[in-house]
Short mmCIF file of N, CA and C in Angstrom, two decimals:
data_model
loop_
_atom_site.label_atom_id
_atom_site.label_comp_id
_atom_site.label_asym_id
_atom_site.label_seq_id
_atom_site.Cartn_x
_atom_site.Cartn_y
_atom_site.Cartn_z
N UNK A 1 64.87 6.42 53.45
CA UNK A 1 64.75 7.86 53.52
C UNK A 1 65.83 8.38 54.46
N UNK A 2 66.50 9.43 54.03
CA UNK A 2 67.61 10.01 54.77
C UNK A 2 67.19 11.29 55.49
N UNK A 3 67.48 11.37 56.78
CA UNK A 3 67.35 12.62 57.52
C UNK A 3 68.69 13.31 57.42
N UNK A 4 68.67 14.55 56.97
CA UNK A 4 69.92 15.27 56.77
C UNK A 4 69.78 16.66 57.37
N UNK A 5 70.28 16.81 58.58
CA UNK A 5 70.10 18.08 59.26
C UNK A 5 71.08 18.28 60.39
N UNK A 6 70.62 19.06 61.35
CA UNK A 6 71.43 19.43 62.51
C UNK A 6 70.87 18.75 63.76
N UNK A 7 71.09 19.34 64.91
CA UNK A 7 70.70 18.73 66.18
C UNK A 7 69.20 18.48 66.28
N UNK A 8 68.39 19.28 65.58
CA UNK A 8 66.94 19.10 65.65
C UNK A 8 66.52 17.76 65.06
N UNK A 9 67.19 17.34 64.02
CA UNK A 9 66.90 16.03 63.43
C UNK A 9 67.76 14.93 64.05
N UNK A 10 68.93 15.31 64.56
CA UNK A 10 69.84 14.32 65.16
C UNK A 10 69.33 13.79 66.49
N UNK A 11 68.51 14.61 67.18
CA UNK A 11 67.97 14.17 68.46
C UNK A 11 68.77 14.61 69.66
N UNK A 12 69.39 15.77 69.54
CA UNK A 12 70.22 16.30 70.62
C UNK A 12 69.48 16.26 71.96
N UNK A 13 70.16 15.71 72.98
CA UNK A 13 69.64 15.71 74.34
C UNK A 13 68.55 14.68 74.60
N UNK A 14 68.23 13.85 73.63
CA UNK A 14 67.15 12.88 73.78
C UNK A 14 67.70 11.46 73.71
N UNK A 15 66.95 10.55 74.30
CA UNK A 15 67.31 9.14 74.15
C UNK A 15 67.05 8.75 72.69
N UNK A 16 67.65 7.67 72.27
CA UNK A 16 67.47 7.21 70.90
C UNK A 16 65.99 7.00 70.58
N UNK A 17 65.23 6.48 71.54
CA UNK A 17 63.81 6.21 71.31
C UNK A 17 62.95 7.46 71.25
N UNK A 18 63.41 8.55 71.85
CA UNK A 18 62.64 9.78 71.88
C UNK A 18 62.98 10.73 70.74
N UNK A 19 64.07 10.48 70.04
CA UNK A 19 64.55 11.37 68.99
C UNK A 19 63.61 11.34 67.78
N UNK A 20 63.76 12.33 66.91
CA UNK A 20 62.92 12.48 65.73
C UNK A 20 62.93 11.22 64.87
N UNK A 21 64.10 10.66 64.62
CA UNK A 21 64.20 9.50 63.74
C UNK A 21 63.33 8.35 64.26
N UNK A 22 63.47 8.02 65.53
CA UNK A 22 62.73 6.88 66.09
C UNK A 22 61.23 7.16 66.11
N UNK A 23 60.86 8.36 66.50
CA UNK A 23 59.43 8.68 66.55
C UNK A 23 58.82 8.72 65.15
N UNK A 24 59.57 9.23 64.18
CA UNK A 24 59.08 9.24 62.80
C UNK A 24 58.96 7.81 62.27
N UNK A 25 59.96 6.99 62.52
CA UNK A 25 59.90 5.60 62.07
C UNK A 25 58.69 4.89 62.66
N UNK A 26 58.44 5.10 63.95
CA UNK A 26 57.28 4.49 64.62
C UNK A 26 55.98 4.96 63.99
N UNK A 27 55.88 6.25 63.69
CA UNK A 27 54.66 6.80 63.08
C UNK A 27 54.46 6.25 61.67
N UNK A 28 55.53 6.13 60.91
CA UNK A 28 55.44 5.57 59.56
C UNK A 28 55.03 4.10 59.61
N UNK A 29 55.62 3.35 60.53
CA UNK A 29 55.28 1.94 60.70
C UNK A 29 53.80 1.78 61.08
N UNK A 30 53.30 2.66 61.95
CA UNK A 30 51.91 2.60 62.39
C UNK A 30 50.94 2.84 61.23
N UNK A 31 51.39 3.56 60.22
CA UNK A 31 50.56 3.81 59.04
C UNK A 31 50.88 2.84 57.91
N UNK A 32 51.63 1.80 58.22
CA UNK A 32 52.02 0.79 57.24
C UNK A 32 52.72 1.39 56.03
N UNK A 33 53.53 2.39 56.27
CA UNK A 33 54.35 2.99 55.22
C UNK A 33 55.71 2.32 55.31
N UNK A 34 56.03 1.55 54.28
CA UNK A 34 57.23 0.73 54.29
C UNK A 34 58.45 1.54 53.85
N UNK A 35 59.16 2.08 54.83
CA UNK A 35 60.37 2.85 54.56
C UNK A 35 61.28 2.73 55.78
N UNK A 36 62.56 2.73 55.52
CA UNK A 36 63.54 2.71 56.60
C UNK A 36 64.16 4.10 56.70
N UNK A 37 64.09 4.69 57.88
CA UNK A 37 64.63 6.02 58.11
C UNK A 37 66.07 5.88 58.58
N UNK A 38 66.96 6.62 57.91
CA UNK A 38 68.38 6.63 58.26
C UNK A 38 68.74 8.07 58.65
N UNK A 39 69.45 8.21 59.75
CA UNK A 39 69.78 9.55 60.23
C UNK A 39 71.23 9.89 59.94
N UNK A 40 71.43 10.89 59.09
CA UNK A 40 72.77 11.39 58.79
C UNK A 40 72.89 12.83 59.27
N UNK A 41 72.15 13.16 60.33
CA UNK A 41 72.18 14.51 60.89
C UNK A 41 73.29 14.63 61.92
N UNK A 42 73.86 15.83 62.03
CA UNK A 42 74.96 16.07 62.94
C UNK A 42 74.66 17.33 63.76
N UNK A 43 74.64 17.17 65.07
CA UNK A 43 74.42 18.32 65.95
C UNK A 43 75.49 19.37 65.70
N UNK A 44 75.06 20.62 65.62
CA UNK A 44 75.99 21.72 65.42
C UNK A 44 76.23 22.09 63.97
N UNK A 45 75.78 21.26 63.05
CA UNK A 45 76.03 21.54 61.64
C UNK A 45 75.34 22.82 61.16
N UNK A 46 76.07 23.56 60.36
CA UNK A 46 75.50 24.69 59.62
C UNK A 46 75.21 24.19 58.21
N UNK A 47 74.61 25.05 57.40
CA UNK A 47 74.36 24.67 56.01
C UNK A 47 75.68 24.41 55.28
N UNK A 48 76.72 25.16 55.63
CA UNK A 48 78.04 24.95 55.02
C UNK A 48 78.62 23.59 55.39
N UNK A 49 78.46 23.19 56.65
CA UNK A 49 78.92 21.86 57.07
C UNK A 49 78.17 20.78 56.31
N UNK A 50 76.86 20.97 56.17
CA UNK A 50 76.05 20.00 55.44
C UNK A 50 76.47 19.88 53.99
N UNK A 51 76.78 21.01 53.39
CA UNK A 51 77.23 21.00 52.00
C UNK A 51 78.55 20.23 51.88
N UNK A 52 79.45 20.44 52.81
CA UNK A 52 80.76 19.79 52.76
C UNK A 52 80.68 18.27 52.87
N UNK A 53 79.73 17.76 53.61
CA UNK A 53 79.66 16.31 53.83
C UNK A 53 78.57 15.63 52.99
N UNK A 54 77.99 16.36 52.06
CA UNK A 54 76.86 15.84 51.30
C UNK A 54 77.21 14.58 50.50
N UNK A 55 78.30 14.58 49.78
CA UNK A 55 78.65 13.42 48.96
C UNK A 55 78.78 12.16 49.81
N UNK A 56 79.37 12.31 50.98
CA UNK A 56 79.51 11.18 51.89
C UNK A 56 78.13 10.68 52.32
N UNK A 57 77.24 11.60 52.67
CA UNK A 57 75.92 11.22 53.16
C UNK A 57 75.07 10.54 52.07
N UNK A 58 75.33 10.88 50.83
CA UNK A 58 74.55 10.33 49.72
C UNK A 58 75.15 9.05 49.15
N UNK A 59 76.19 8.53 49.76
CA UNK A 59 76.88 7.35 49.24
C UNK A 59 75.94 6.15 49.07
N UNK A 60 74.95 6.03 49.94
CA UNK A 60 74.02 4.90 49.87
C UNK A 60 72.81 5.19 48.99
N UNK A 61 72.80 6.33 48.30
CA UNK A 61 71.74 6.73 47.37
C UNK A 61 70.34 6.57 47.98
N UNK A 62 69.97 7.50 48.85
CA UNK A 62 68.64 7.42 49.47
C UNK A 62 67.53 7.65 48.45
N UNK A 63 66.35 7.11 48.76
CA UNK A 63 65.18 7.28 47.91
C UNK A 63 64.52 8.64 48.11
N UNK A 64 64.75 9.25 49.27
CA UNK A 64 64.18 10.56 49.60
C UNK A 64 65.00 11.15 50.73
N UNK A 65 64.91 12.49 50.86
CA UNK A 65 65.67 13.19 51.90
C UNK A 65 64.76 14.20 52.61
N UNK A 66 64.86 14.22 53.93
CA UNK A 66 64.31 15.33 54.71
C UNK A 66 65.49 16.20 55.05
N UNK A 67 65.49 17.41 54.52
CA UNK A 67 66.61 18.35 54.69
C UNK A 67 66.24 19.39 55.75
N UNK A 68 67.00 19.42 56.82
CA UNK A 68 66.72 20.34 57.92
C UNK A 68 67.97 21.03 58.42
N UNK A 69 68.48 21.94 57.62
CA UNK A 69 69.67 22.71 58.00
C UNK A 69 69.34 24.21 57.98
N UNK A 70 70.10 24.97 58.73
CA UNK A 70 69.95 26.42 58.71
C UNK A 70 69.75 27.04 60.09
N UNK A 71 69.29 26.25 61.05
CA UNK A 71 69.05 26.80 62.39
C UNK A 71 70.35 27.30 63.03
N UNK A 72 71.42 26.52 62.90
CA UNK A 72 72.69 26.95 63.49
C UNK A 72 73.27 28.15 62.76
N UNK A 73 73.04 28.23 61.46
CA UNK A 73 73.48 29.41 60.71
C UNK A 73 72.83 30.65 61.31
N UNK A 74 71.50 30.55 61.52
CA UNK A 74 70.76 31.68 62.07
C UNK A 74 71.26 32.02 63.48
N UNK A 75 71.45 31.02 64.31
CA UNK A 75 71.92 31.27 65.68
C UNK A 75 73.30 31.91 65.70
N UNK A 76 74.11 31.64 64.67
CA UNK A 76 75.44 32.22 64.57
C UNK A 76 75.45 33.53 63.79
N UNK A 77 74.28 33.94 63.30
CA UNK A 77 74.19 35.19 62.55
C UNK A 77 74.87 35.13 61.18
N UNK A 78 74.99 33.92 60.63
CA UNK A 78 75.59 33.77 59.30
C UNK A 78 74.68 34.43 58.27
N UNK A 79 75.27 35.08 57.32
CA UNK A 79 74.54 35.81 56.29
C UNK A 79 73.47 34.93 55.64
N UNK A 80 72.23 35.41 55.56
CA UNK A 80 71.20 34.65 54.86
C UNK A 80 71.57 34.37 53.40
N UNK A 81 72.34 35.25 52.79
CA UNK A 81 72.77 35.01 51.41
C UNK A 81 73.65 33.76 51.32
N UNK A 82 74.53 33.57 52.30
CA UNK A 82 75.38 32.38 52.31
C UNK A 82 74.56 31.13 52.63
N UNK A 83 73.61 31.25 53.56
CA UNK A 83 72.75 30.11 53.88
C UNK A 83 71.98 29.70 52.63
N UNK A 84 71.42 30.67 51.93
CA UNK A 84 70.68 30.40 50.69
C UNK A 84 71.58 29.70 49.67
N UNK A 85 72.79 30.19 49.51
CA UNK A 85 73.73 29.60 48.55
C UNK A 85 74.03 28.15 48.90
N UNK A 86 74.33 27.89 50.18
CA UNK A 86 74.66 26.53 50.61
C UNK A 86 73.48 25.58 50.42
N UNK A 87 72.29 26.00 50.87
CA UNK A 87 71.11 25.15 50.73
C UNK A 87 70.77 24.94 49.26
N UNK A 88 70.96 25.96 48.46
CA UNK A 88 70.70 25.84 47.02
C UNK A 88 71.62 24.80 46.40
N UNK A 89 72.88 24.80 46.79
CA UNK A 89 73.82 23.81 46.25
C UNK A 89 73.45 22.39 46.69
N UNK A 90 72.99 22.25 47.93
CA UNK A 90 72.55 20.93 48.41
C UNK A 90 71.34 20.48 47.60
N UNK A 91 70.37 21.37 47.45
CA UNK A 91 69.15 21.02 46.70
C UNK A 91 69.46 20.74 45.23
N UNK A 92 70.38 21.48 44.65
CA UNK A 92 70.75 21.25 43.25
C UNK A 92 71.38 19.87 43.09
N UNK A 93 72.21 19.47 44.04
CA UNK A 93 72.82 18.15 43.99
C UNK A 93 71.76 17.06 44.09
N UNK A 94 70.82 17.23 45.02
CA UNK A 94 69.75 16.25 45.18
C UNK A 94 68.86 16.21 43.95
N UNK A 95 68.63 17.37 43.35
CA UNK A 95 67.82 17.46 42.14
C UNK A 95 68.50 16.73 40.99
N UNK A 96 69.79 16.93 40.85
CA UNK A 96 70.56 16.25 39.80
C UNK A 96 70.49 14.74 39.96
N UNK A 97 70.51 14.29 41.20
CA UNK A 97 70.45 12.85 41.48
C UNK A 97 69.01 12.33 41.51
N UNK A 98 68.05 13.24 41.25
CA UNK A 98 66.63 12.89 41.21
C UNK A 98 66.13 12.30 42.54
N UNK A 99 66.61 12.88 43.63
CA UNK A 99 66.18 12.47 44.96
C UNK A 99 65.14 13.48 45.45
N UNK A 100 63.91 13.04 45.70
CA UNK A 100 62.89 13.97 46.19
C UNK A 100 63.23 14.47 47.60
N UNK A 101 62.84 15.72 47.87
CA UNK A 101 63.24 16.38 49.11
C UNK A 101 62.03 16.98 49.82
N UNK A 102 62.02 16.81 51.13
CA UNK A 102 61.13 17.55 52.02
C UNK A 102 62.04 18.55 52.73
N UNK A 103 61.82 19.82 52.48
CA UNK A 103 62.64 20.87 53.07
C UNK A 103 61.97 21.34 54.36
N UNK A 104 62.63 21.08 55.48
CA UNK A 104 62.12 21.49 56.79
C UNK A 104 62.58 22.92 57.05
N UNK A 105 61.64 23.84 56.92
CA UNK A 105 61.96 25.26 57.04
C UNK A 105 62.29 25.69 58.46
N UNK A 106 62.96 26.81 58.52
CA UNK A 106 63.33 27.42 59.79
C UNK A 106 62.99 28.90 59.70
N UNK A 107 62.74 29.51 60.83
CA UNK A 107 62.47 30.94 60.88
C UNK A 107 63.53 31.59 61.76
N UNK A 108 63.87 32.82 61.41
CA UNK A 108 64.90 33.54 62.16
C UNK A 108 64.34 34.08 63.48
N UNK A 109 65.20 34.13 64.45
CA UNK A 109 64.88 34.79 65.72
C UNK A 109 64.57 36.25 65.43
N UNK A 110 63.44 36.72 65.88
CA UNK A 110 62.99 38.08 65.59
C UNK A 110 63.92 39.14 66.16
N UNK A 111 64.74 38.79 67.14
CA UNK A 111 65.68 39.74 67.73
C UNK A 111 66.84 40.06 66.79
N UNK A 112 66.96 39.32 65.68
CA UNK A 112 68.06 39.57 64.75
C UNK A 112 67.80 40.75 63.82
N UNK A 113 66.64 41.34 63.92
CA UNK A 113 66.35 42.54 63.14
C UNK A 113 65.56 42.25 61.87
N UNK A 114 64.83 43.26 61.45
CA UNK A 114 63.91 43.13 60.32
C UNK A 114 64.60 42.65 59.04
N UNK A 115 65.73 43.22 58.69
CA UNK A 115 66.40 42.85 57.44
C UNK A 115 66.84 41.39 57.46
N UNK A 116 67.47 40.98 58.55
CA UNK A 116 67.93 39.59 58.65
C UNK A 116 66.74 38.64 58.59
N UNK A 117 65.71 38.92 59.39
CA UNK A 117 64.53 38.06 59.45
C UNK A 117 63.88 37.94 58.08
N UNK A 118 63.72 39.05 57.39
CA UNK A 118 63.07 39.05 56.08
C UNK A 118 63.85 38.19 55.09
N UNK A 119 65.16 38.36 55.06
CA UNK A 119 66.00 37.59 54.13
C UNK A 119 66.03 36.10 54.50
N UNK A 120 66.19 35.83 55.79
CA UNK A 120 66.31 34.43 56.23
C UNK A 120 65.00 33.68 56.02
N UNK A 121 63.90 34.26 56.45
CA UNK A 121 62.61 33.57 56.37
C UNK A 121 62.19 33.27 54.93
N UNK A 122 62.70 34.02 53.98
CA UNK A 122 62.35 33.80 52.57
C UNK A 122 63.12 32.64 51.93
N UNK A 123 64.19 32.22 52.55
CA UNK A 123 65.06 31.19 51.96
C UNK A 123 64.28 29.91 51.65
N UNK A 124 63.59 29.38 52.61
CA UNK A 124 62.98 28.05 52.48
C UNK A 124 61.84 28.01 51.45
N UNK A 125 60.88 28.94 51.51
CA UNK A 125 59.84 28.89 50.47
C UNK A 125 60.39 29.15 49.07
N UNK A 126 61.34 30.05 48.96
CA UNK A 126 61.94 30.33 47.65
C UNK A 126 62.64 29.11 47.08
N UNK A 127 63.46 28.45 47.89
CA UNK A 127 64.21 27.30 47.40
C UNK A 127 63.32 26.09 47.14
N UNK A 128 62.30 25.92 47.97
CA UNK A 128 61.37 24.81 47.74
C UNK A 128 60.69 24.99 46.39
N UNK A 129 60.30 26.21 46.09
CA UNK A 129 59.66 26.47 44.80
C UNK A 129 60.65 26.27 43.65
N UNK A 130 61.85 26.79 43.83
CA UNK A 130 62.86 26.70 42.77
C UNK A 130 63.20 25.25 42.43
N UNK A 131 63.31 24.39 43.45
CA UNK A 131 63.76 23.02 43.22
C UNK A 131 62.63 21.99 43.28
N UNK A 132 61.40 22.43 43.43
CA UNK A 132 60.29 21.49 43.45
C UNK A 132 60.26 20.61 44.69
N UNK A 133 60.82 21.10 45.77
CA UNK A 133 60.82 20.35 47.03
C UNK A 133 59.49 20.57 47.74
N UNK A 134 59.12 19.61 48.56
CA UNK A 134 57.96 19.79 49.44
C UNK A 134 58.44 20.64 50.61
N UNK A 135 57.69 21.66 50.94
CA UNK A 135 58.08 22.56 52.03
C UNK A 135 57.24 22.31 53.27
N UNK A 136 57.91 22.00 54.37
CA UNK A 136 57.29 22.05 55.69
C UNK A 136 57.75 23.40 56.25
N UNK A 137 56.88 24.40 56.28
CA UNK A 137 57.31 25.79 56.47
C UNK A 137 58.19 26.08 57.70
N UNK A 138 57.85 25.48 58.85
CA UNK A 138 58.63 25.77 60.06
C UNK A 138 58.70 24.51 60.90
N UNK A 139 59.88 23.92 60.95
CA UNK A 139 60.08 22.65 61.64
C UNK A 139 59.59 22.70 63.09
N UNK A 140 59.77 23.82 63.76
CA UNK A 140 59.42 23.94 65.18
C UNK A 140 58.03 24.55 65.40
N UNK A 141 57.19 24.51 64.39
CA UNK A 141 55.86 25.11 64.48
C UNK A 141 55.08 24.50 65.65
N UNK A 142 54.57 25.37 66.52
CA UNK A 142 53.80 24.92 67.67
C UNK A 142 54.63 24.39 68.81
N UNK A 143 55.94 24.37 68.62
CA UNK A 143 56.85 23.82 69.63
C UNK A 143 57.85 24.88 70.12
N UNK A 144 58.29 25.74 69.22
CA UNK A 144 59.33 26.73 69.55
C UNK A 144 58.96 27.55 70.79
N UNK A 145 59.91 27.63 71.68
CA UNK A 145 59.85 28.46 72.89
C UNK A 145 58.79 28.04 73.91
N UNK A 146 58.13 26.91 73.70
CA UNK A 146 57.16 26.41 74.67
C UNK A 146 57.91 25.56 75.69
N UNK A 147 58.01 26.04 76.94
CA UNK A 147 58.77 25.28 77.94
C UNK A 147 58.29 23.84 78.13
N UNK A 148 57.01 23.59 77.93
CA UNK A 148 56.48 22.24 78.11
C UNK A 148 56.91 21.30 76.99
N UNK A 149 57.35 21.85 75.86
CA UNK A 149 57.70 21.03 74.71
C UNK A 149 59.18 21.08 74.35
N UNK A 150 59.96 21.75 75.20
CA UNK A 150 61.39 21.91 74.92
C UNK A 150 62.24 21.50 76.11
N UNK A 151 63.49 21.21 75.79
CA UNK A 151 64.48 20.98 76.82
C UNK A 151 64.77 22.34 77.48
N UNK A 152 65.48 22.35 78.60
CA UNK A 152 65.71 23.62 79.32
C UNK A 152 66.34 24.74 78.48
N UNK A 153 67.06 24.41 77.40
CA UNK A 153 67.68 25.45 76.57
C UNK A 153 66.66 26.20 75.70
N UNK A 154 65.44 25.70 75.64
CA UNK A 154 64.36 26.26 74.81
C UNK A 154 64.71 26.32 73.32
N UNK A 155 65.68 25.54 72.91
CA UNK A 155 66.07 25.46 71.49
C UNK A 155 65.83 24.08 70.91
N UNK A 156 65.84 23.08 71.77
CA UNK A 156 65.72 21.70 71.32
C UNK A 156 64.47 21.07 71.93
N UNK A 157 63.63 20.49 71.09
CA UNK A 157 62.41 19.87 71.62
C UNK A 157 62.70 18.70 72.53
N UNK A 158 61.83 18.52 73.51
CA UNK A 158 61.89 17.32 74.33
C UNK A 158 61.07 16.23 73.62
N UNK A 159 60.90 15.08 74.26
CA UNK A 159 60.19 13.98 73.61
C UNK A 159 58.77 14.37 73.22
N UNK A 160 58.07 15.11 74.07
CA UNK A 160 56.71 15.55 73.75
C UNK A 160 56.73 16.54 72.58
N UNK A 161 57.73 17.40 72.53
CA UNK A 161 57.85 18.33 71.41
C UNK A 161 58.11 17.61 70.11
N UNK A 162 58.98 16.61 70.14
CA UNK A 162 59.27 15.82 68.94
C UNK A 162 58.00 15.10 68.49
N UNK A 163 57.24 14.58 69.45
CA UNK A 163 55.99 13.91 69.12
C UNK A 163 55.04 14.84 68.38
N UNK A 164 54.96 16.08 68.82
CA UNK A 164 54.10 17.08 68.15
C UNK A 164 54.62 17.39 66.75
N UNK A 165 55.93 17.50 66.60
CA UNK A 165 56.53 17.75 65.28
C UNK A 165 56.24 16.59 64.35
N UNK A 166 56.43 15.36 64.82
CA UNK A 166 56.19 14.19 63.99
C UNK A 166 54.73 14.15 63.53
N UNK A 167 53.81 14.41 64.43
CA UNK A 167 52.39 14.39 64.05
C UNK A 167 52.09 15.43 62.97
N UNK A 168 52.71 16.59 63.07
CA UNK A 168 52.45 17.66 62.10
C UNK A 168 53.15 17.43 60.76
N UNK A 169 54.34 16.87 60.79
CA UNK A 169 55.12 16.71 59.56
C UNK A 169 54.77 15.42 58.82
N UNK A 170 54.12 14.47 59.49
CA UNK A 170 53.85 13.16 58.90
C UNK A 170 53.11 13.23 57.55
N UNK A 171 52.08 14.06 57.39
CA UNK A 171 51.44 14.13 56.06
C UNK A 171 52.39 14.61 54.96
N UNK A 172 53.31 15.48 55.31
CA UNK A 172 54.30 15.96 54.35
C UNK A 172 55.28 14.84 53.96
N UNK A 173 55.65 14.04 54.97
CA UNK A 173 56.54 12.91 54.72
C UNK A 173 55.84 11.89 53.82
N UNK A 174 54.57 11.65 54.07
CA UNK A 174 53.81 10.71 53.23
C UNK A 174 53.78 11.21 51.78
N UNK A 175 53.58 12.51 51.59
CA UNK A 175 53.62 13.07 50.23
C UNK A 175 54.98 12.89 49.60
N UNK A 176 56.04 13.09 50.39
CA UNK A 176 57.40 12.91 49.90
C UNK A 176 57.61 11.48 49.40
N UNK A 177 57.14 10.53 50.16
CA UNK A 177 57.37 9.13 49.83
C UNK A 177 56.51 8.66 48.66
N UNK A 178 55.50 9.43 48.30
CA UNK A 178 54.68 9.11 47.12
C UNK A 178 55.35 9.56 45.83
N UNK A 179 56.34 10.42 45.92
CA UNK A 179 57.00 10.93 44.71
C UNK A 179 57.85 9.83 44.09
N UNK A 180 57.89 9.82 42.75
CA UNK A 180 58.70 8.78 42.08
C UNK A 180 60.18 8.97 42.32
#
């Protein structure tokens, strides 16, 4: 299974053992789910960056993908229309290759204004429905902006925050791995 995202999946600011990949692998192993997690996430990536490097990341033909891009687009104020287009192209490529996807959703910072928030927040549920992906609605659910669960920047989860994310997303990952 391939993790394909930005710093949130890459484990920015965390030790290798505390990062999402290691904690997810440990949780899957504890449930006797036989899968090897490979991390092709890059800190700082936007959806456009992810689209550009997709062919390279898929060279080993993963059995499933957790797609977690878009947070940096939002932080940079990139047009939600462009984010939607980039993510749609990534999902279309994965669909063509018959690779099942868990789409890790993101929500826009409310300070970006009603129009931006409305357009951005609709991207993930719309695309999950369009491409038949499993949707985890908000990757940072229950973790975002909580000082106890984040690094000092309040953008990246700490080890405890990642642990909470893994516990919440694990049933979705199990569903993903059940897909043919």
